[in-house]
mmCIF file of C-alpha atoms and ligand atoms in Angstrom:
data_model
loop_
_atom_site.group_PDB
_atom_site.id
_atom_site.type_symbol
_atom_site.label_atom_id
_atom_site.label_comp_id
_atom_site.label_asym_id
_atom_site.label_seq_id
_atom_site.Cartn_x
_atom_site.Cartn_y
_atom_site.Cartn_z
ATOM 1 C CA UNK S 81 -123.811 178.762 -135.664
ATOM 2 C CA UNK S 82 -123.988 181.616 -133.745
ATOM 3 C CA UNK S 83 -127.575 181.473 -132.199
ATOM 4 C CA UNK S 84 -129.805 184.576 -132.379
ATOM 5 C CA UNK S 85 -133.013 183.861 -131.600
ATOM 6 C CA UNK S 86 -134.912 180.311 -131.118
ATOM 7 C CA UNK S 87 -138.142 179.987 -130.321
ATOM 8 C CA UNK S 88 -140.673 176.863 -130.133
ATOM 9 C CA UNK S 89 -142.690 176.066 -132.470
ATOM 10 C CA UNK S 90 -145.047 173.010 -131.782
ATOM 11 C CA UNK S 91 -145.275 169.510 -130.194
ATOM 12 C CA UNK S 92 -146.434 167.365 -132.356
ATOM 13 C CA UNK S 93 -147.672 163.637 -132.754
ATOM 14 C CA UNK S 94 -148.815 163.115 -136.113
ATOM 15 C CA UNK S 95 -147.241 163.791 -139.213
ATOM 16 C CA UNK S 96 -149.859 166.173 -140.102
ATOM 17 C CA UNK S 97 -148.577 168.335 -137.091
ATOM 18 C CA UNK S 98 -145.566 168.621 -138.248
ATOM 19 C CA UNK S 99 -144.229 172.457 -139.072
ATOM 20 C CA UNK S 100 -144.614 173.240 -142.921
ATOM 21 C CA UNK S 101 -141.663 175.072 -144.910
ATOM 22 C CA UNK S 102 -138.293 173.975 -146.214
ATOM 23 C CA UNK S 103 -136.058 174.027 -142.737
ATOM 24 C CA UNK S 104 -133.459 171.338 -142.627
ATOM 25 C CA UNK S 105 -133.984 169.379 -139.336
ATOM 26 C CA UNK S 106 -131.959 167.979 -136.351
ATOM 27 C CA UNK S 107 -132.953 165.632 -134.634
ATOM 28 C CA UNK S 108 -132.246 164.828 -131.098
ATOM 29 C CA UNK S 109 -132.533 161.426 -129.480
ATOM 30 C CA UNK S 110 -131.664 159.443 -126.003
ATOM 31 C CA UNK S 111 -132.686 157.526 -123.380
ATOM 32 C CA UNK S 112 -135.822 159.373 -120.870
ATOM 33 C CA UNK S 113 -133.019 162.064 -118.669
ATOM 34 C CA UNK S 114 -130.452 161.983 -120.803
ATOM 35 C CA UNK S 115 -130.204 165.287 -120.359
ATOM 36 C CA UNK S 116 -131.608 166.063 -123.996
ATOM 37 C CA UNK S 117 -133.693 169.258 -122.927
ATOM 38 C CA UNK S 118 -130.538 170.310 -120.607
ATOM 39 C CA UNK S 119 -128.448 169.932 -123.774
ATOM 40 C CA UNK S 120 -130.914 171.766 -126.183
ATOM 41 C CA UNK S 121 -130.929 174.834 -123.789
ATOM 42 C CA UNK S 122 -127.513 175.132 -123.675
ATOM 43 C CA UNK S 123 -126.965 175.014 -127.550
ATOM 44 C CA UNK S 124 -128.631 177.320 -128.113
ATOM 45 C CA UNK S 125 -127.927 179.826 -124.804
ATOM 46 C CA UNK S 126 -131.274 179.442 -122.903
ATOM 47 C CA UNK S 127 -132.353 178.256 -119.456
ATOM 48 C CA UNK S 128 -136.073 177.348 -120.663
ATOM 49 C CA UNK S 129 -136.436 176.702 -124.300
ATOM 50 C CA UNK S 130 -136.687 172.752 -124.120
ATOM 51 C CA UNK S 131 -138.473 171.886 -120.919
ATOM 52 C CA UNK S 132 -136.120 170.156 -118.582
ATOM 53 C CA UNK S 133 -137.760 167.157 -116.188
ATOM 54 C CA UNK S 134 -140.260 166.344 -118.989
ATOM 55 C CA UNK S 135 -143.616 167.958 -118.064
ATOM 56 C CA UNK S 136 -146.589 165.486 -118.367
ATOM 57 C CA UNK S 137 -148.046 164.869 -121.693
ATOM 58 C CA UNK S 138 -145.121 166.241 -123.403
ATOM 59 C CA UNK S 139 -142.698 163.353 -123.197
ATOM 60 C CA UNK S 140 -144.435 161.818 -126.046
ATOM 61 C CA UNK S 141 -144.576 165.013 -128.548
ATOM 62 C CA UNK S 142 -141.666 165.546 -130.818
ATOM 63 C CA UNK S 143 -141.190 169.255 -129.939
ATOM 64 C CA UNK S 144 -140.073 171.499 -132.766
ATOM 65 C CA UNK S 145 -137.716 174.517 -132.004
ATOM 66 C CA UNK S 146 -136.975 177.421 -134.457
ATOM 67 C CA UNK S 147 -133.403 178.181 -134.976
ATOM 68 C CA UNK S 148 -132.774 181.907 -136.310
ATOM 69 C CA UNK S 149 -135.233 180.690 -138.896
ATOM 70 C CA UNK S 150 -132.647 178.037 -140.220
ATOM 71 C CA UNK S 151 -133.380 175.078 -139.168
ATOM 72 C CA UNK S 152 -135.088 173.196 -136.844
ATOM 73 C CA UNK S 153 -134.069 171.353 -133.947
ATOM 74 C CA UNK S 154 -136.453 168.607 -133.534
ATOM 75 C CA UNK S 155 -136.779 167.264 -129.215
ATOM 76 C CA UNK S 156 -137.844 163.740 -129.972
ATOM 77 C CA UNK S 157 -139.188 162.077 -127.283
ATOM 78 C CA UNK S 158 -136.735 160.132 -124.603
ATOM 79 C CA UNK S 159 -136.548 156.731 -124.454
ATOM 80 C CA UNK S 160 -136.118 154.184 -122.252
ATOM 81 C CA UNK S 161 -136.979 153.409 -118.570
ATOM 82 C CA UNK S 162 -140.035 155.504 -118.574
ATOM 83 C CA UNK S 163 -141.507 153.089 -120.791
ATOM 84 C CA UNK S 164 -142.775 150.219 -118.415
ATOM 85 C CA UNK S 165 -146.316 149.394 -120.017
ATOM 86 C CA UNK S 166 -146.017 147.708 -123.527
ATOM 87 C CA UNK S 167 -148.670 149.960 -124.879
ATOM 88 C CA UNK S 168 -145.890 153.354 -124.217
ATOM 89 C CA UNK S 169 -142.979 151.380 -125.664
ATOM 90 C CA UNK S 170 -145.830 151.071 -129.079
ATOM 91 C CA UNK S 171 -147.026 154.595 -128.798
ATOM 92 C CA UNK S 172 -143.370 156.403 -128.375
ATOM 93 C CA UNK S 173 -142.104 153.383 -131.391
ATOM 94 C CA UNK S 174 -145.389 155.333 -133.514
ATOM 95 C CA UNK S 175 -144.224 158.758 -133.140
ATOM 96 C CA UNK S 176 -140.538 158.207 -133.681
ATOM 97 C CA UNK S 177 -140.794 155.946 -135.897
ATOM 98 C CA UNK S 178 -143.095 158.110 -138.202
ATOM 99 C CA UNK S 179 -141.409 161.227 -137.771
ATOM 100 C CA UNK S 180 -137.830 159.275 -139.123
ATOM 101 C CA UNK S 181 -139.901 157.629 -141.912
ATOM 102 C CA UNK S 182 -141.920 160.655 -142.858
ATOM 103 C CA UNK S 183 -139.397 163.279 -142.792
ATOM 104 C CA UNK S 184 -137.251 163.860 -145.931
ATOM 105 C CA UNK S 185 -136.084 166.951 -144.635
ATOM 106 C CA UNK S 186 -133.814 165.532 -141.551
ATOM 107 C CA UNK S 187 -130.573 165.433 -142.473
ATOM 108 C CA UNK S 188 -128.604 164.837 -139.140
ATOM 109 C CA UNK S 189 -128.989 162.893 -136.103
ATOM 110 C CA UNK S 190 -127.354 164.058 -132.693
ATOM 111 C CA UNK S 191 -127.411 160.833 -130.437
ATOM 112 C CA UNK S 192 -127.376 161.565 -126.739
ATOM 113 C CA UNK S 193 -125.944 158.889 -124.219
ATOM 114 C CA UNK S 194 -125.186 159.366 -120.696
ATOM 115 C CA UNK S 195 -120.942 159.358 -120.202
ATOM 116 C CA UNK S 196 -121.884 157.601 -117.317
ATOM 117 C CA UNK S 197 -123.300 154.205 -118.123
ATOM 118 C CA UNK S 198 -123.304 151.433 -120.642
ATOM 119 C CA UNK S 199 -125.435 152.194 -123.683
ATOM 120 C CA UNK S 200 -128.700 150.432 -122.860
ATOM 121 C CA UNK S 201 -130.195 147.678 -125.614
ATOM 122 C CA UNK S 202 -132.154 150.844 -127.188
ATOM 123 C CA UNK S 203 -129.549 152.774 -127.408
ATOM 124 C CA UNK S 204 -128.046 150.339 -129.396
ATOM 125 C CA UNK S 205 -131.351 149.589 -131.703
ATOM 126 C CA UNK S 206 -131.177 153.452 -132.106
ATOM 127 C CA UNK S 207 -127.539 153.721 -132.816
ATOM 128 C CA UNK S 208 -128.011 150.855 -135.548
ATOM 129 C CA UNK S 209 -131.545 152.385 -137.468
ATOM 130 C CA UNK S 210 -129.209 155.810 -137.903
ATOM 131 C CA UNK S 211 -126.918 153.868 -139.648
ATOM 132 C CA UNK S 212 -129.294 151.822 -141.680
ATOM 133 C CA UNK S 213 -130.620 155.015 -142.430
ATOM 134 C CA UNK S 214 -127.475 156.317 -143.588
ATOM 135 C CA UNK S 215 -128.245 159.723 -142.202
ATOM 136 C CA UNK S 216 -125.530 162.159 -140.576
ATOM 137 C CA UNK S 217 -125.159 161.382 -137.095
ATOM 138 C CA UNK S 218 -123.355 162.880 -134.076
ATOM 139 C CA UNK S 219 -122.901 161.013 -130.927
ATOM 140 C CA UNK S 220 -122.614 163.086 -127.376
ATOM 141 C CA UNK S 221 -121.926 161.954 -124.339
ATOM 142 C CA UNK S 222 -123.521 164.152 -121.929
ATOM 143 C CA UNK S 223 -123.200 165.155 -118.074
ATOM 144 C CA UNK S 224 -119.276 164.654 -118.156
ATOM 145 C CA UNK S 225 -118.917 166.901 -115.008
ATOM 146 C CA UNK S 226 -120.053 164.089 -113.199
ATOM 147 C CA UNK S 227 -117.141 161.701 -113.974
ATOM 148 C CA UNK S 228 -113.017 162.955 -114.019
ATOM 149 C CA UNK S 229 -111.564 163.215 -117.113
ATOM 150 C CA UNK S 230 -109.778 159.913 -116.689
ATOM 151 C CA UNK S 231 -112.900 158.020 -116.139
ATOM 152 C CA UNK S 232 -114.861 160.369 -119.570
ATOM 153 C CA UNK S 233 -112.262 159.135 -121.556
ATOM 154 C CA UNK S 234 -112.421 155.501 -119.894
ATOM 155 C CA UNK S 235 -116.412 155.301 -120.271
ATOM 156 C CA UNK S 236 -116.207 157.042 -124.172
ATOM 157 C CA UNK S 237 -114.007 153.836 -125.002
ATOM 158 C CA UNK S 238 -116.949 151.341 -123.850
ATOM 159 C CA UNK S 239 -119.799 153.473 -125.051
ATOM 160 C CA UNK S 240 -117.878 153.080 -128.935
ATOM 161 C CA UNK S 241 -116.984 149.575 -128.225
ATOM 162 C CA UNK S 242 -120.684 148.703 -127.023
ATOM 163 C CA UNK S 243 -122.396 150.732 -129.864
ATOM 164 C CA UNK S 244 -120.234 149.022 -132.234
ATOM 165 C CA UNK S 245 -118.948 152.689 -133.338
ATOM 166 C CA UNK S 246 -115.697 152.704 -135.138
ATOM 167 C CA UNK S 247 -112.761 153.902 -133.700
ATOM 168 C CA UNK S 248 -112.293 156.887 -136.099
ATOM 169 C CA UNK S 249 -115.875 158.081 -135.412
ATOM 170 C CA UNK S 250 -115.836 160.285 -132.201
ATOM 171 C CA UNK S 251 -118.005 160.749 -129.281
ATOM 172 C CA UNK S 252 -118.816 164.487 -128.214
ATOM 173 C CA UNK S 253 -118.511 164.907 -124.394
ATOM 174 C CA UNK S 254 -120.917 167.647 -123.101
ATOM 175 C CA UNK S 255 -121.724 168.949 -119.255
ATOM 176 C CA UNK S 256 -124.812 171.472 -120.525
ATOM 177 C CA UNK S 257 -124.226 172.277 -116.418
ATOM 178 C CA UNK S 258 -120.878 173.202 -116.891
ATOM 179 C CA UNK S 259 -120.983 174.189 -120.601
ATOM 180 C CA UNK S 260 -118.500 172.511 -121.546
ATOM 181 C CA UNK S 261 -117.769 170.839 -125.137
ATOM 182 C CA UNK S 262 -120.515 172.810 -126.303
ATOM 183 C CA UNK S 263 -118.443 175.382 -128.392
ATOM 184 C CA UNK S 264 -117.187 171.562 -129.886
ATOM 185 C CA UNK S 265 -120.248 170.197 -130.329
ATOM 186 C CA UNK S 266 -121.558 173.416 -132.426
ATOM 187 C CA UNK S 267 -118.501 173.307 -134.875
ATOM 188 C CA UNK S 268 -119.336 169.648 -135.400
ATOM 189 C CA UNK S 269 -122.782 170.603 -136.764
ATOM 190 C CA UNK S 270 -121.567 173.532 -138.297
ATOM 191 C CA UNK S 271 -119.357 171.224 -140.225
ATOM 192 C CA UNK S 272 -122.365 168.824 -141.390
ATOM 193 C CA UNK S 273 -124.115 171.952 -142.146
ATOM 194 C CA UNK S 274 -121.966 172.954 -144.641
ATOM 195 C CA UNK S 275 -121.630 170.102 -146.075
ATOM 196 C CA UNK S 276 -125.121 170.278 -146.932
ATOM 197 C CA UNK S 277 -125.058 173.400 -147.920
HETATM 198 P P1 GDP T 838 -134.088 164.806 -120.692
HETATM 199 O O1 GDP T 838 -135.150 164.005 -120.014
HETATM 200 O O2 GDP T 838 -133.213 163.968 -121.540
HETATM 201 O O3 GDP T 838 -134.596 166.027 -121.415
HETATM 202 O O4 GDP T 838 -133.096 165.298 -119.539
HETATM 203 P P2 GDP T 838 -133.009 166.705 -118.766
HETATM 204 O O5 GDP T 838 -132.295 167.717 -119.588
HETATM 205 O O6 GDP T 838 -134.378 167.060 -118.255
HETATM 206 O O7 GDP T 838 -132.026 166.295 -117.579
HETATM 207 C C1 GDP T 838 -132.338 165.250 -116.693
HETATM 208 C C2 GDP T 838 -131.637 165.503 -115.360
HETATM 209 O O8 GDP T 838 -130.224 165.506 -115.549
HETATM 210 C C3 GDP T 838 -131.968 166.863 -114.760
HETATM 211 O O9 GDP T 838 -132.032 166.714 -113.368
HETATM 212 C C4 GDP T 838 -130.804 167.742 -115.163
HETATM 213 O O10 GDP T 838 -130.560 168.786 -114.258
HETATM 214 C C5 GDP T 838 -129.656 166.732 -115.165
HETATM 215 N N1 GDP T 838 -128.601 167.132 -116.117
HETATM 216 C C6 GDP T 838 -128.746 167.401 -117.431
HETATM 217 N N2 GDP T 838 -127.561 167.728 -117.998
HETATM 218 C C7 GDP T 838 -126.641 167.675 -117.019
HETATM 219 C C8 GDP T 838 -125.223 167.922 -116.954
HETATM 220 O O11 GDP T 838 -124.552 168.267 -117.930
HETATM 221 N N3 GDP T 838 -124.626 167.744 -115.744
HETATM 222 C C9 GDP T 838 -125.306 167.358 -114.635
HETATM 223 N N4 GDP T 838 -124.626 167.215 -113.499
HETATM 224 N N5 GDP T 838 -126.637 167.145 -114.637
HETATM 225 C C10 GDP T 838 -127.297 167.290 -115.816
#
């Protein structure tokens, strides 16, 4: 998709927040600094649409973005380390949790995981409620400047084998500092687009 114009729309908690209309939705999740905002802003060509280093209070909103007014990417909020007080790990369970109950209208997933380390125990629990779910899904593997190619392709092989991914599935790597993959990673949503469609 060749991105015009995006623009935010709200951050919501409940259900009753959520934007009306008919726009499909995409849904992004990862661990806390995944680079998920990073990755939003470079999808769709802007420094400062998704805020980068979570601002506080935000981190717990699912934030809805406009997309040329056809569809909606939909920030949900990271998880993971942040989370050190039982009564976060309820609060951010809530809000995702509702919003992939609630919403008939999301029809793909886009999985973030960092190319550097080993998918964490939630990023397995998330990995396996997308595919209970039996939605679409996309799995990236983000900030790939950081490692050499050898070592990407190395550390995509033991993100698959630890998310239990099959082998024919594959894992999108991204640098949203380098842009790189991103073109990719586009045509692979394009493609579940139209399938939709
Ligand atoms: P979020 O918490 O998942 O939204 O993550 P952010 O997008 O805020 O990124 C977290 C940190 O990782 C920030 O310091 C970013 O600058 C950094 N980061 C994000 N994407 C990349 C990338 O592709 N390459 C590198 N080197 N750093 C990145």
């Amino acid at each position: 998709m060749l991105v015009k114009n995006s623009k935010f729309v709200i951050s919501a908690v409940s259900p009753k927040q959520y934007p009306e209309g008919d726009l499909l939705e995409i849904a992004f999740a990862g661990r806390s600094n995944v680079g998920k905002s990073s990755l939003i802003n470079a999808l769709v060509n802007r420094k400062d649409l998704a805020y980068s280093g979570s601002r506080q209070g935000m981190t717990r909103m699912i934030n809805f973005y406009n997309i040329n007014d056809e569809i909606h990417f939909v920030d949900l909020p990271g998880y993971g380390f942040a989370m050190r007080a039982k009564s976060e790990l309820d609060l951010w369970g809530k809000v995702i949790e509702q919003y992939l109950n609630v919403r008939d209208r999301l029809y793909l997933m886009i999985m973030l995981v960092d190319i550097r380390h080993k998918p964490s125990k939630d990023d397995v629990n998330m990995y396996n409620w997308i595919l209970a779910s039996g939605l679409e899904y996309i799995v990236v593997a983000t900030k790939t400047d950081k490692v050499s190619k050898m070592q990407a392709k190395e550390n995509i092989k033991i993100i698959k084998k630890e998310l239990g991914m099959p082998e024919c599935i594959p894992v999108y790597p991204v640098s949203a500092e380098k842009k790189t993959g991103i073109k990719e990673l586009w045509t692979a949503i394009d493609n579940v687009i139209t399938e939709e469609e």
